[in-house]
Amino acid sequence: AVTVVRRSTLTLPAGNYGRVVVEQGATLVLSGGLYQLQSLELAQQASVRFQAASEVRVATELRTAAKAKLILDQSIAGLRASDVVFYVAGGNTGGAEADEDGDDWDAAVVRIGEQNVVQANIYAAHGGVRVKAKTHVTGALIGGRVDVGARAKLTRDSAVR
């Protein structure tokens, strides 16, 4: 397991890491390659920054809180959202009750919070993908069901050719 503590930065090379938590205001830098995680959780205003093409395999769930970022390192010329691919294997939990805004947010295996910035492709073949309001996604979202909140912006840069 890996925890990036509040307001700190940690760089990880490719590898197997179990549960990964990025606490509020912290940044996880992925240097590129294949990452295998049990789960990935970003707290409010936390970031994951990609320095090279990356494949991130997540066994159970990907979850971000408000104002989190899954972004490309802007100093790397030519790096695109289509170079970063998440495969989230978990299936929906099912039976979840609607949350305070009336959706079944907790049932999805990929849950992207409000006002996030996502520059990646996210595939959840066996589960749902939920993107809350005012989030900007560059890449692609593919799931058993994909729900996008109000005033979200989607720009296609798919790894699927």
XYZ file of N, CA and C in Angstrom:
483
model
N 0.840 -1.196 0.000
C 0.000 0.000 0.000
C 0.875 1.246 0.000
N 0.350 2.292 -0.637
C 1.081 3.553 -0.715
C 0.132 4.678 -0.321
N 0.587 5.573 0.552
C -0.155 6.777 0.888
C 0.743 7.976 0.646
N 0.252 8.921 -0.150
C 0.962 10.185 -0.359
C 0.329 11.172 0.614
N 1.099 11.595 1.621
C 0.536 12.423 2.687
C 0.243 13.840 2.218
N -0.636 14.504 2.931
C -1.099 15.856 2.591
C 0.041 16.773 2.168
N -0.200 17.465 1.063
C 0.683 18.518 0.548
C 2.118 18.050 0.289
N 2.277 16.779 -0.040
C 3.603 16.269 -0.392
C 3.557 15.710 -1.811
N 4.735 15.361 -2.346
C 4.837 14.771 -3.678
C 5.650 13.498 -3.574
N 5.179 12.449 -4.283
C 5.872 11.170 -4.321
C 5.904 10.692 -5.762
N 7.076 10.235 -6.222
C 7.206 9.679 -7.567
C 7.345 8.169 -7.468
N 6.541 7.451 -8.294
C 6.607 5.993 -8.323
C 7.002 5.502 -9.706
N 7.949 4.565 -9.769
C 8.226 3.881 -11.033
C 7.149 2.828 -11.277
N 7.125 2.249 -12.443
C 6.181 1.177 -12.750
C 6.319 0.062 -11.714
N 5.190 -0.616 -11.407
C 5.250 -1.711 -10.444
C 3.892 -2.025 -9.858
N 3.899 -2.893 -8.835
C 2.691 -3.317 -8.124
C 2.646 -2.593 -6.784
N 1.496 -1.961 -6.480
C 1.447 -1.121 -5.283
C 0.268 -1.339 -4.354
N -0.642 -2.250 -4.618
C -1.780 -2.456 -3.718
C -2.690 -1.244 -3.710
N -3.208 -0.895 -2.533
C -4.094 0.272 -2.382
C -3.247 1.537 -2.404
N -3.657 2.519 -3.223
C -2.936 3.791 -3.312
C -3.890 4.918 -2.937
N -3.477 5.727 -1.956
C -4.263 6.868 -1.492
C -3.415 8.126 -1.645
N -4.000 9.149 -2.280
C -3.339 10.444 -2.420
C -4.157 11.426 -1.584
N -3.580 11.886 -0.483
C -4.311 12.728 0.456
C -4.475 14.156 -0.064
N -5.271 14.945 0.643
C -5.625 16.293 0.215
C -4.395 17.138 -0.119
N -4.411 17.723 -1.324
C -3.345 18.608 -1.754
C -2.047 17.921 -2.141
N -1.997 16.600 -2.083
C -0.778 15.850 -2.401
C -0.724 15.523 -3.894
N 0.487 15.187 -4.369
C 0.686 14.837 -5.776
C 1.442 13.519 -5.870
N 0.898 12.605 -6.667
C 1.566 11.356 -7.006
C 2.040 11.493 -8.441
N 3.337 11.299 -8.672
C 3.909 11.379 -10.015
C 4.198 9.954 -10.481
N 3.620 9.585 -11.629
C 3.898 8.277 -12.219
C 4.845 8.486 -13.386
N 6.002 7.828 -13.312
C 7.064 8.065 -14.295
C 6.860 7.312 -15.595
N 5.876 6.405 -15.645
C 5.535 5.716 -16.895
C 5.708 4.213 -16.796
N 4.965 3.501 -17.636
C 5.026 2.044 -17.665
C 3.753 1.430 -17.130
N 3.861 0.188 -16.663
C 2.716 -0.569 -16.180
C 2.630 -0.486 -14.655
N 1.467 -0.045 -14.169
C 1.181 0.037 -12.742
C 0.025 -0.898 -12.438
N 0.149 -1.694 -11.386
C -0.928 -2.578 -10.968
C -1.294 -2.222 -9.529
N -2.553 -1.788 -9.353
C -3.033 -1.295 -8.073
C -4.269 -2.072 -7.645
N -4.461 -2.188 -6.355
C -5.726 -2.730 -5.846
C -6.826 -1.692 -6.024
N -6.535 -0.448 -5.629
C -7.482 0.653 -5.773
C -6.688 1.957 -5.811
N -7.343 3.010 -6.313
C -6.730 4.337 -6.346
C -7.755 5.336 -5.852
N -7.385 6.094 -4.829
C -8.280 7.077 -4.225
C -7.557 8.415 -4.112
N -8.170 9.468 -4.657
C -7.629 10.817 -4.554
C -8.555 11.663 -3.696
N -8.004 12.291 -2.675
C -8.772 13.202 -1.830
C -8.953 14.537 -2.554
N -9.669 15.440 -1.920
C -9.918 16.755 -2.496
C -8.603 17.462 -2.841
N -8.545 18.019 -4.037
C -7.397 18.778 -4.553
C -6.116 17.953 -4.656
N -6.234 16.639 -4.677
C -5.070 15.770 -4.883
C -4.846 15.580 -6.378
N -3.614 15.201 -6.763
C -3.280 15.043 -8.182
C -2.469 13.785 -8.424
N -2.689 13.203 -9.601
C -1.778 12.209 -10.159
C -1.275 12.815 -11.455
N 0.056 12.907 -11.600
C 0.665 13.511 -12.790
C 1.485 12.454 -13.525
N 1.257 12.357 -14.824
C 1.915 11.354 -15.659
C 3.069 11.980 -16.421
N 4.269 11.360 -16.315
C 5.451 11.866 -17.004
C 5.740 11.128 -18.308
N 5.039 10.029 -18.557
C 5.246 9.227 -19.768
C 4.022 8.341 -19.955
N 3.976 7.685 -21.103
C 2.877 6.752 -21.366
C 2.759 5.777 -20.201
N 1.519 5.559 -19.756
C 1.283 4.715 -18.578
C 0.040 3.867 -18.770
N 0.121 2.624 -18.319
C -1.041 1.743 -18.237
C -1.241 1.458 -16.760
N -2.420 1.821 -16.250
C -2.717 1.661 -14.837
C -3.865 0.660 -14.706
N -3.557 -0.512 -14.174
C -4.561 -1.560 -13.972
C -5.005 -1.509 -12.518
N -6.306 -1.287 -12.333
C -6.877 -1.137 -11.001
C -7.842 -2.297 -10.767
N -7.609 -3.083 -9.722
C -8.406 -4.292 -9.483
C -9.834 -3.986 -9.039
N -10.026 -2.973 -8.196
C -11.363 -2.768 -7.638
C -12.004 -1.444 -8.017
N -11.402 -0.299 -7.653
C -12.067 0.974 -7.908
C -11.088 2.133 -8.045
N -11.558 3.140 -8.795
C -10.873 4.420 -8.959
C -11.846 5.474 -8.462
N -11.426 6.271 -7.484
C -12.322 7.255 -6.874
C -11.576 8.563 -6.634
N -12.202 9.674 -7.038
C -11.608 10.986 -6.788
C -12.620 11.896 -6.106
N -12.138 12.743 -5.215
C -12.978 13.742 -4.559
C -12.985 15.023 -5.400
N -13.628 16.041 -4.921
C -13.751 17.309 -5.644
C -12.385 17.933 -5.935
N -12.294 18.534 -7.109
C -11.119 19.314 -7.540
C -9.839 18.487 -7.614
N -9.964 17.184 -7.836
C -8.788 16.328 -8.016
C -8.368 16.353 -9.485
N -7.145 15.883 -9.760
C -6.619 15.906 -11.122
C -5.891 14.612 -11.459
N -6.183 14.096 -12.649
C -5.407 13.020 -13.271
C -4.871 13.640 -14.541
N -3.632 14.157 -14.490
C -3.170 15.040 -15.555
C -1.799 14.652 -16.110
N -1.550 15.133 -17.309
C -0.266 14.953 -17.972
C 0.725 15.985 -17.460
N 1.999 15.616 -17.421
C 3.058 16.569 -17.088
C 3.232 17.494 -18.288
N 2.893 18.753 -18.135
C 2.914 19.704 -19.243
C 4.323 19.964 -19.784
N 5.357 19.577 -19.034
C 6.731 19.789 -19.509
C 7.192 18.686 -20.468
N 6.381 17.654 -20.663
C 6.745 16.530 -21.538
C 6.099 16.740 -22.907
N 6.905 17.092 -23.898
C 6.391 17.350 -25.244
C 5.805 16.089 -25.859
N 4.646 16.226 -26.484
C 4.046 15.129 -27.226
C 3.233 14.140 -26.403
N 3.233 14.256 -25.087
C 2.451 13.353 -24.247
C 0.978 13.724 -24.360
N 0.129 12.718 -24.616
C -1.295 12.951 -24.847
C -2.145 12.101 -23.916
N -3.391 12.493 -23.767
C -4.324 11.724 -22.935
C -4.453 10.290 -23.427
N -4.334 10.075 -24.712
C -4.433 8.720 -25.259
C -3.230 7.845 -24.882
N -2.190 8.429 -24.313
C -1.018 7.680 -23.851
C -1.187 7.148 -22.423
N -2.259 7.560 -21.756
C -2.508 7.159 -20.372
C -3.824 6.393 -20.332
N -3.754 5.118 -19.946
C -4.934 4.262 -19.961
C -5.115 3.593 -18.598
N -6.308 3.766 -18.041
C -6.720 3.076 -16.826
C -7.628 1.919 -17.217
N -7.374 0.738 -16.680
C -8.273 -0.406 -16.809
C -8.753 -0.726 -15.400
N -10.034 -0.528 -15.140
C -10.587 -0.775 -13.815
C -11.443 -2.039 -13.891
N -10.996 -3.083 -13.218
C -11.592 -4.407 -13.381
C -12.809 -4.645 -12.506
N -12.955 -3.951 -11.392
C -14.033 -4.222 -10.457
C -15.408 -4.138 -11.080
N -16.347 -4.898 -10.528
C -17.742 -4.832 -10.965
C -18.523 -3.939 -10.024
N -19.643 -3.399 -10.485
C -20.478 -2.554 -9.635
C -20.881 -3.296 -8.379
N -20.994 -2.555 -7.265
C -21.341 -3.154 -5.987
C -22.799 -3.567 -5.940
N -23.641 -2.872 -6.671
C -25.068 -3.213 -6.727
C -25.766 -2.962 -5.413
N -27.027 -2.638 -5.501
C -27.836 -2.449 -4.308
C -27.563 -1.170 -3.555
N -26.752 -0.273 -4.087
C -26.444 0.966 -3.374
C -27.653 1.891 -3.390
N -27.832 2.612 -2.319
C -28.910 3.589 -2.236
C -28.484 4.871 -2.947
N -29.476 5.631 -3.402
C -29.171 6.927 -4.011
C -28.537 7.830 -2.963
N -27.571 8.670 -3.397
C -26.947 9.596 -2.462
C -27.747 10.893 -2.412
N -27.172 11.936 -1.801
C -27.917 13.170 -1.564
C -28.400 13.866 -2.834
N -27.761 13.658 -3.973
C -28.253 14.293 -5.200
C -29.042 13.324 -6.067
N -29.438 12.169 -5.482
C -30.393 11.298 -6.132
C -29.821 10.245 -7.066
N -28.496 10.176 -7.224
C -27.939 9.133 -8.096
C -27.429 7.974 -7.244
N -27.025 6.912 -7.896
C -26.463 5.778 -7.156
C -24.940 5.802 -7.311
N -24.362 6.910 -6.913
C -22.944 7.232 -7.043
C -22.050 6.098 -6.570
N -22.383 5.508 -5.432
C -21.512 4.490 -4.849
C -21.493 3.175 -5.615
N -22.428 2.968 -6.536
C -22.473 1.710 -7.279
C -21.404 1.624 -8.366
N -20.913 2.749 -8.866
C -19.944 2.752 -9.958
C -18.543 2.382 -9.467
N -17.754 1.706 -10.318
C -16.381 1.359 -9.951
C -15.413 2.508 -10.231
N -15.806 3.432 -11.113
C -15.027 4.654 -11.362
C -15.911 5.825 -10.972
N -15.448 6.614 -9.991
C -16.213 7.758 -9.509
C -15.296 8.982 -9.528
N -15.575 9.880 -10.462
C -14.788 11.097 -10.620
C -15.600 12.241 -10.018
N -15.026 12.949 -9.065
C -15.743 13.993 -8.336
C -15.950 15.272 -9.128
N -16.627 16.242 -8.498
C -16.914 17.527 -9.128
C -15.645 18.325 -9.369
N -15.665 19.076 -10.473
C -14.605 20.020 -10.824
C -13.233 19.353 -10.904
N -13.202 18.137 -11.416
C -11.932 17.438 -11.646
C -11.398 17.794 -13.021
N -10.118 17.514 -13.230
C -9.504 17.562 -14.551
C -8.919 16.177 -14.801
N -9.365 15.539 -15.890
C -8.906 14.199 -16.235
C -8.325 14.231 -17.642
N -7.081 13.796 -17.773
C -6.415 13.688 -19.072
C -5.945 12.247 -19.213
N -6.886 11.358 -19.565
C -6.598 9.928 -19.618
C -7.769 9.204 -20.259
N -7.547 7.942 -20.593
C -8.594 7.033 -21.037
C -8.916 6.126 -19.869
N -10.208 5.950 -19.590
C -10.635 5.131 -18.463
C -11.610 4.083 -18.983
N -11.272 2.810 -18.774
C -12.091 1.689 -19.217
C -12.513 0.861 -18.008
N -13.823 0.690 -17.855
C -14.369 -0.136 -16.782
C -15.385 -1.077 -17.421
N -14.891 -2.109 -18.059
C -15.733 -3.000 -18.856
C -16.818 -3.691 -18.036
N -16.567 -3.918 -16.744
C -17.511 -4.656 -15.913
C -18.236 -3.773 -14.912
N -18.120 -2.456 -15.068
C -18.742 -1.572 -14.097
C -19.052 -0.215 -14.679
N -19.654 0.612 -13.869
C -20.050 1.936 -14.299
C -18.955 2.972 -14.094
N -19.059 4.039 -14.890
C -18.186 5.205 -14.772
C -19.095 6.398 -14.492
N -18.830 7.118 -13.421
C -19.604 8.306 -13.067
C -18.670 9.505 -13.005
N -19.065 10.565 -13.680
C -18.303 11.814 -13.666
C -19.249 12.890 -13.152
N -18.899 13.523 -12.072
C -19.762 14.552 -11.498
C -19.615 15.877 -12.257
N -20.407 16.849 -11.848
C -20.554 18.130 -12.546
C -19.245 18.916 -12.655
N -19.171 19.702 -13.712
C -18.101 20.687 -13.947
C -16.721 20.070 -14.081
N -16.661 18.800 -14.448
C -15.384 18.126 -14.646
C -14.996 18.211 -16.115
N -13.704 18.379 -16.395
C -13.187 18.424 -17.755
C -12.402 17.148 -18.017
N -12.850 16.370 -19.006
C -12.189 15.117 -19.368
C -11.650 15.236 -20.777
N -10.361 14.990 -20.933
C -9.753 14.824 -22.246
C -9.282 13.383 -22.308
N -9.803 12.632 -23.279
C -9.471 11.211 -23.387
C -10.687 10.436 -23.810
N -11.015 9.371 -23.049
C -12.190 8.554 -23.344
C -12.667 7.899 -22.057
N -13.994 7.691 -21.980
C -14.616 7.002 -20.861
C -15.440 5.858 -21.433
N -15.108 4.634 -21.034
C -15.845 3.472 -21.522
C -16.178 2.599 -20.322
N -17.453 2.244 -20.202
C -17.873 1.393 -19.103
C -19.164 0.697 -19.435
N -19.577 -0.206 -18.554
C -20.866 -0.842 -18.712
C -21.968 0.206 -18.764
N -21.782 1.285 -18.033
C -22.655 2.454 -18.058
C -21.769 3.655 -17.760
N -21.948 4.737 -18.503
C -21.190 5.974 -18.279
C -22.192 7.086 -18.032
N -22.073 7.765 -16.895
C -22.931 8.894 -16.547
C -22.054 10.119 -16.335
N -22.468 11.223 -16.967
C -21.691 12.464 -16.901
C -22.584 13.558 -16.341
N -22.083 14.282 -15.349
C -22.850 15.322 -14.681
C -22.991 16.595 -15.489
N -23.785 17.496 -14.964
C -24.086 18.778 -15.612
C -22.823 19.617 -15.800
N -22.766 20.276 -16.917
C -21.696 21.223 -17.264
C -20.304 20.586 -17.270
N -20.257 19.268 -17.443
C -18.968 18.594 -17.649
C -18.573 18.781 -19.108
N -17.280 18.808 -19.373
C -16.777 18.976 -20.741
C -15.958 17.745 -21.107
N -16.276 17.142 -22.247
C -15.561 15.960 -22.718
C -14.893 16.275 -24.044
N -13.592 15.978 -24.147
C -12.835 16.141 -25.376
C -12.201 14.809 -25.713
N -12.481 14.281 -26.888
C -12.025 12.951 -27.266
C -10.536 12.934 -27.624
N -9.806 12.013 -27.006
C -8.431 11.666 -27.367
C -8.264 10.196 -26.987
N -8.892 9.337 -27.774
C -9.019 7.939 -27.413
C -7.799 7.116 -27.772
N -7.481 6.155 -26.899
C -6.429 5.179 -27.171
C -6.942 4.085 -28.121
N -8.265 3.979 -28.248
C -8.878 3.009 -29.157
C -8.829 3.578 -30.566
N -8.222 2.840 -31.463
C -8.076 3.340 -32.846
C -8.994 2.613 -33.780
